[in-house]
Coordinates of N, CA, C and O in Angstrom, one line a residue:
X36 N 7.6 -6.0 14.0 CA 7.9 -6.8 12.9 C 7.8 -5.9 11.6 O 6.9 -5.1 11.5
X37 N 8.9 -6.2 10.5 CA 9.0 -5.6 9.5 C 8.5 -6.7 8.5 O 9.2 -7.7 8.1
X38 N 6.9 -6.2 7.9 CA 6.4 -6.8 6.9 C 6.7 -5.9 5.5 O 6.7 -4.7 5.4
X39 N 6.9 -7.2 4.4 CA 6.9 -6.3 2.9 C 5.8 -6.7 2.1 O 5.8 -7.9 1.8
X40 N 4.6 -6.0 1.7 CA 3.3 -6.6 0.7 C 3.8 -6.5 -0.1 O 4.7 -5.7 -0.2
X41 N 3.4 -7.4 -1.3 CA 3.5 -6.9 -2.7 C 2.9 -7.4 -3.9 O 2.7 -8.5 -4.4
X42 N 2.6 -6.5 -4.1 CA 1.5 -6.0 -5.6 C 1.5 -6.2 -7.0 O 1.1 -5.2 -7.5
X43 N 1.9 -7.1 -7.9 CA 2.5 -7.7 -9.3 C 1.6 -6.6 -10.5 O 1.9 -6.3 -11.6
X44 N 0.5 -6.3 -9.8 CA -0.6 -5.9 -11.3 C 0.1 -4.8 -11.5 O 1.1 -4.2 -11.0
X45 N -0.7 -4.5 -12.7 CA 0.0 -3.0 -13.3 C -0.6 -1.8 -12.9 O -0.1 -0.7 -13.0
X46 N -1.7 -2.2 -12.3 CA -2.5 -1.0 -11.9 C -1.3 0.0 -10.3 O -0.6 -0.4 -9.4
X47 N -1.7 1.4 -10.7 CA -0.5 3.0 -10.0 C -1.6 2.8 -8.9 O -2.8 2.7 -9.1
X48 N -0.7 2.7 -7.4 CA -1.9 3.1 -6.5 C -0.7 3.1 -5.2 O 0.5 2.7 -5.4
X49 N -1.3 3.7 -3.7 CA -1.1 3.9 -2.6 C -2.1 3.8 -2.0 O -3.3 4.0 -2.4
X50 N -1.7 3.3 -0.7 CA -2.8 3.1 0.3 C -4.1 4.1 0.4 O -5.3 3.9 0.6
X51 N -3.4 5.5 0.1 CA -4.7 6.2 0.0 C -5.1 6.5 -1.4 O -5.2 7.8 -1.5
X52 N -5.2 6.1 -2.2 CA -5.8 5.8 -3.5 C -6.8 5.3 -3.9 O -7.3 5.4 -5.0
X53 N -7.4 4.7 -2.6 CA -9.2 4.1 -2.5 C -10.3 5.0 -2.1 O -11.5 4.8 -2.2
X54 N -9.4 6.0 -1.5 CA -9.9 7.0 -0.8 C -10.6 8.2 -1.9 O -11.7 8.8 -1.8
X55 N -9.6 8.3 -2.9 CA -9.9 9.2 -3.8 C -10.4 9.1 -5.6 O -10.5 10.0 -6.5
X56 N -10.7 7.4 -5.5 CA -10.5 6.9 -6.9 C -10.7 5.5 -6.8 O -10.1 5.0 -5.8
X57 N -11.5 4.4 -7.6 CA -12.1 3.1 -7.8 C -10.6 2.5 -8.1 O -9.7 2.8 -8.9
X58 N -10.7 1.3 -7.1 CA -9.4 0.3 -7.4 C -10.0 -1.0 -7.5 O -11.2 -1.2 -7.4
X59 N -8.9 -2.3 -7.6 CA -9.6 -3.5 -8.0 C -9.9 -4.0 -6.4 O -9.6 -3.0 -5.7
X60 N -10.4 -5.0 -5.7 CA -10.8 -5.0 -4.6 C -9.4 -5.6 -4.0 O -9.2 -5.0 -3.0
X61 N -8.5 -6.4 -4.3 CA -7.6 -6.7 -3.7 C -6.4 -5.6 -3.5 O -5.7 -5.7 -2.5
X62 N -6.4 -4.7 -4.5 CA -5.7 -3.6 -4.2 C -6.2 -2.7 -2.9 O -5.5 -2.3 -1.9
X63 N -7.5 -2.4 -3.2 CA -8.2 -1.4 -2.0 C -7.6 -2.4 -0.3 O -7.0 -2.0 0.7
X64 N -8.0 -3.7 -0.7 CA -7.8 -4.6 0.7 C -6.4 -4.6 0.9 O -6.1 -4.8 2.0
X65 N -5.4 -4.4 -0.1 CA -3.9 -4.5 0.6 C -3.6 -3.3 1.2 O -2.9 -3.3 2.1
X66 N -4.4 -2.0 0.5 CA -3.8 -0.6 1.0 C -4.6 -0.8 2.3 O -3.9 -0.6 3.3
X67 N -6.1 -1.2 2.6 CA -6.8 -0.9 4.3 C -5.4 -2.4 5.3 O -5.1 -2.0 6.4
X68 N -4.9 -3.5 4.8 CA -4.7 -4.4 5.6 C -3.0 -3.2 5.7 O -2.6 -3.1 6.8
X69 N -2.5 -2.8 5.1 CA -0.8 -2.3 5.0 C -1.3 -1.1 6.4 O -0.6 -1.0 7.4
X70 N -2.5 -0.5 6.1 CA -2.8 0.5 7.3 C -2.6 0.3 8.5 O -1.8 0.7 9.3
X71 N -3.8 -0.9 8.4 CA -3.9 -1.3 10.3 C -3.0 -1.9 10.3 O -2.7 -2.0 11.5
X72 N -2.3 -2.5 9.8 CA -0.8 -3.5 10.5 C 0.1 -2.2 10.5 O 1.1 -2.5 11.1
X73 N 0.1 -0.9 10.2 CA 0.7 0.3 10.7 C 0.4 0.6 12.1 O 1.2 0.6 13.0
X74 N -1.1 0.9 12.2 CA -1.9 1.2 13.3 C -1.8 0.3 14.5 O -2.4 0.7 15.4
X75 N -1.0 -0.9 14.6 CA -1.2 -1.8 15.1 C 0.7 -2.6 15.2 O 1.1 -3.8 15.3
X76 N 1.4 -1.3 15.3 CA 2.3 -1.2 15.8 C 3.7 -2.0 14.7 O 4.9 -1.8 15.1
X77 N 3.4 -2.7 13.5 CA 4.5 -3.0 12.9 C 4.7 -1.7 11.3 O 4.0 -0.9 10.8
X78 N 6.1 -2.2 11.1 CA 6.7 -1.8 10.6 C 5.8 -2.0 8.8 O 5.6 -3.2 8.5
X79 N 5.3 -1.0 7.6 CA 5.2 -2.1 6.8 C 5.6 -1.1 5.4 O 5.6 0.1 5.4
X80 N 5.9 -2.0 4.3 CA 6.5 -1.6 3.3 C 5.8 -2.1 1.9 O 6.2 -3.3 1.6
X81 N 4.6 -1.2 0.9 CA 3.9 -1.8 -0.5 C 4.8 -1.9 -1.4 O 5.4 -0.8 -1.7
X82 N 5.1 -2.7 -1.8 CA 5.7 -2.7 -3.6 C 4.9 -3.2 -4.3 O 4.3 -4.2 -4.2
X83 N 4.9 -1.9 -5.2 CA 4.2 -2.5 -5.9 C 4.4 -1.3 -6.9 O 5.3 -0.6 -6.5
X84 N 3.6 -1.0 -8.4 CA 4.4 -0.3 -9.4 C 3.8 1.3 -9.5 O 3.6 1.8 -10.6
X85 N 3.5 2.1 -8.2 CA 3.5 3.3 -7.8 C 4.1 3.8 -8.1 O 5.2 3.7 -7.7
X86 N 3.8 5.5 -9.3 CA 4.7 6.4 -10.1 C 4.7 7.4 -9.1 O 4.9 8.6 -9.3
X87 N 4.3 6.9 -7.6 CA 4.2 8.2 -6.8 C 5.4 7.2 -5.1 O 4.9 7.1 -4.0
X88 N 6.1 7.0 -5.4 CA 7.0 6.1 -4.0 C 7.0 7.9 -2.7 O 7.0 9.1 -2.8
X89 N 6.9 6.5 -1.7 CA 6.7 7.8 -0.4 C 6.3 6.9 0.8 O 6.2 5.7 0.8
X90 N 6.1 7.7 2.0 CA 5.5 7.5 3.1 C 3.9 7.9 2.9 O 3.5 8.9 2.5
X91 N 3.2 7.0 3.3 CA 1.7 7.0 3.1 C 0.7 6.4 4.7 O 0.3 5.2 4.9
X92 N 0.7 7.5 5.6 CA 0.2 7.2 6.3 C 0.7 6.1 7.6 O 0.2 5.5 8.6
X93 N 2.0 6.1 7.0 CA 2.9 5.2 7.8 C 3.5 4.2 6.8 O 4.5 3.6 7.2
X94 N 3.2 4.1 6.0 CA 3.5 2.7 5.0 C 4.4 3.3 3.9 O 4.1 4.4 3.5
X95 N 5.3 2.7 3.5 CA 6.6 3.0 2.6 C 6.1 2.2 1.9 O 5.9 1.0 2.2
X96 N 5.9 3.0 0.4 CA 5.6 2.8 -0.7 C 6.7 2.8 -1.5 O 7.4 3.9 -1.5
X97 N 7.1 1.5 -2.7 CA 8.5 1.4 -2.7 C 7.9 1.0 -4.5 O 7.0 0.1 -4.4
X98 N 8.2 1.5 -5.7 CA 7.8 1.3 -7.0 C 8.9 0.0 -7.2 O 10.0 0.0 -6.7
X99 N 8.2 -1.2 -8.1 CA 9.0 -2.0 -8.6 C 9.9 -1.4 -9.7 O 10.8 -2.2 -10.3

C-alpha cells in the first residue's frame, strides 16, 4: 500500500531529524510511524515543508 502523511506546520524536518535535533512530538511520531510502515513493507511518502526533499531511510520526503 502506497501511504502519503502530511505535515501543515512550518516547522523543516525528516524522519531522521529527531535523531539529531528536538522536534514538536507529533512531528517526531510522524517521522518514527512513516519508518515502521517502511519497515513493515508499505510504500510511504512525508509532505510536509522540508528544505531538504529526498529518500530517508525508505520514506520519500516531498516539500510542500
Amino acid at each position: 500500500m502506497h501511504l502519503c502523511l502530511v505535515d501543515l506546520s512550518a516547522l523543516d524536518f525528516t524522519p531522521h531529524t529527531s535523531l539529531t535535533e528536538p522536534l514538536g512530538g507529533m512531528q517526531s511520531g510522524l517521522g518514527y510511524l512513516a519508518q515502521e510502515l517502511v519497515r513493515r513493507g508499505h510504500a510511504v511518502t512525508l509532505l510536509n515543508r522540508t528544505s531538504h526533499p529526498g529518500n530517508y531511510g525508505g520514506v520519500e520526503c516531498v516539500s510542500i
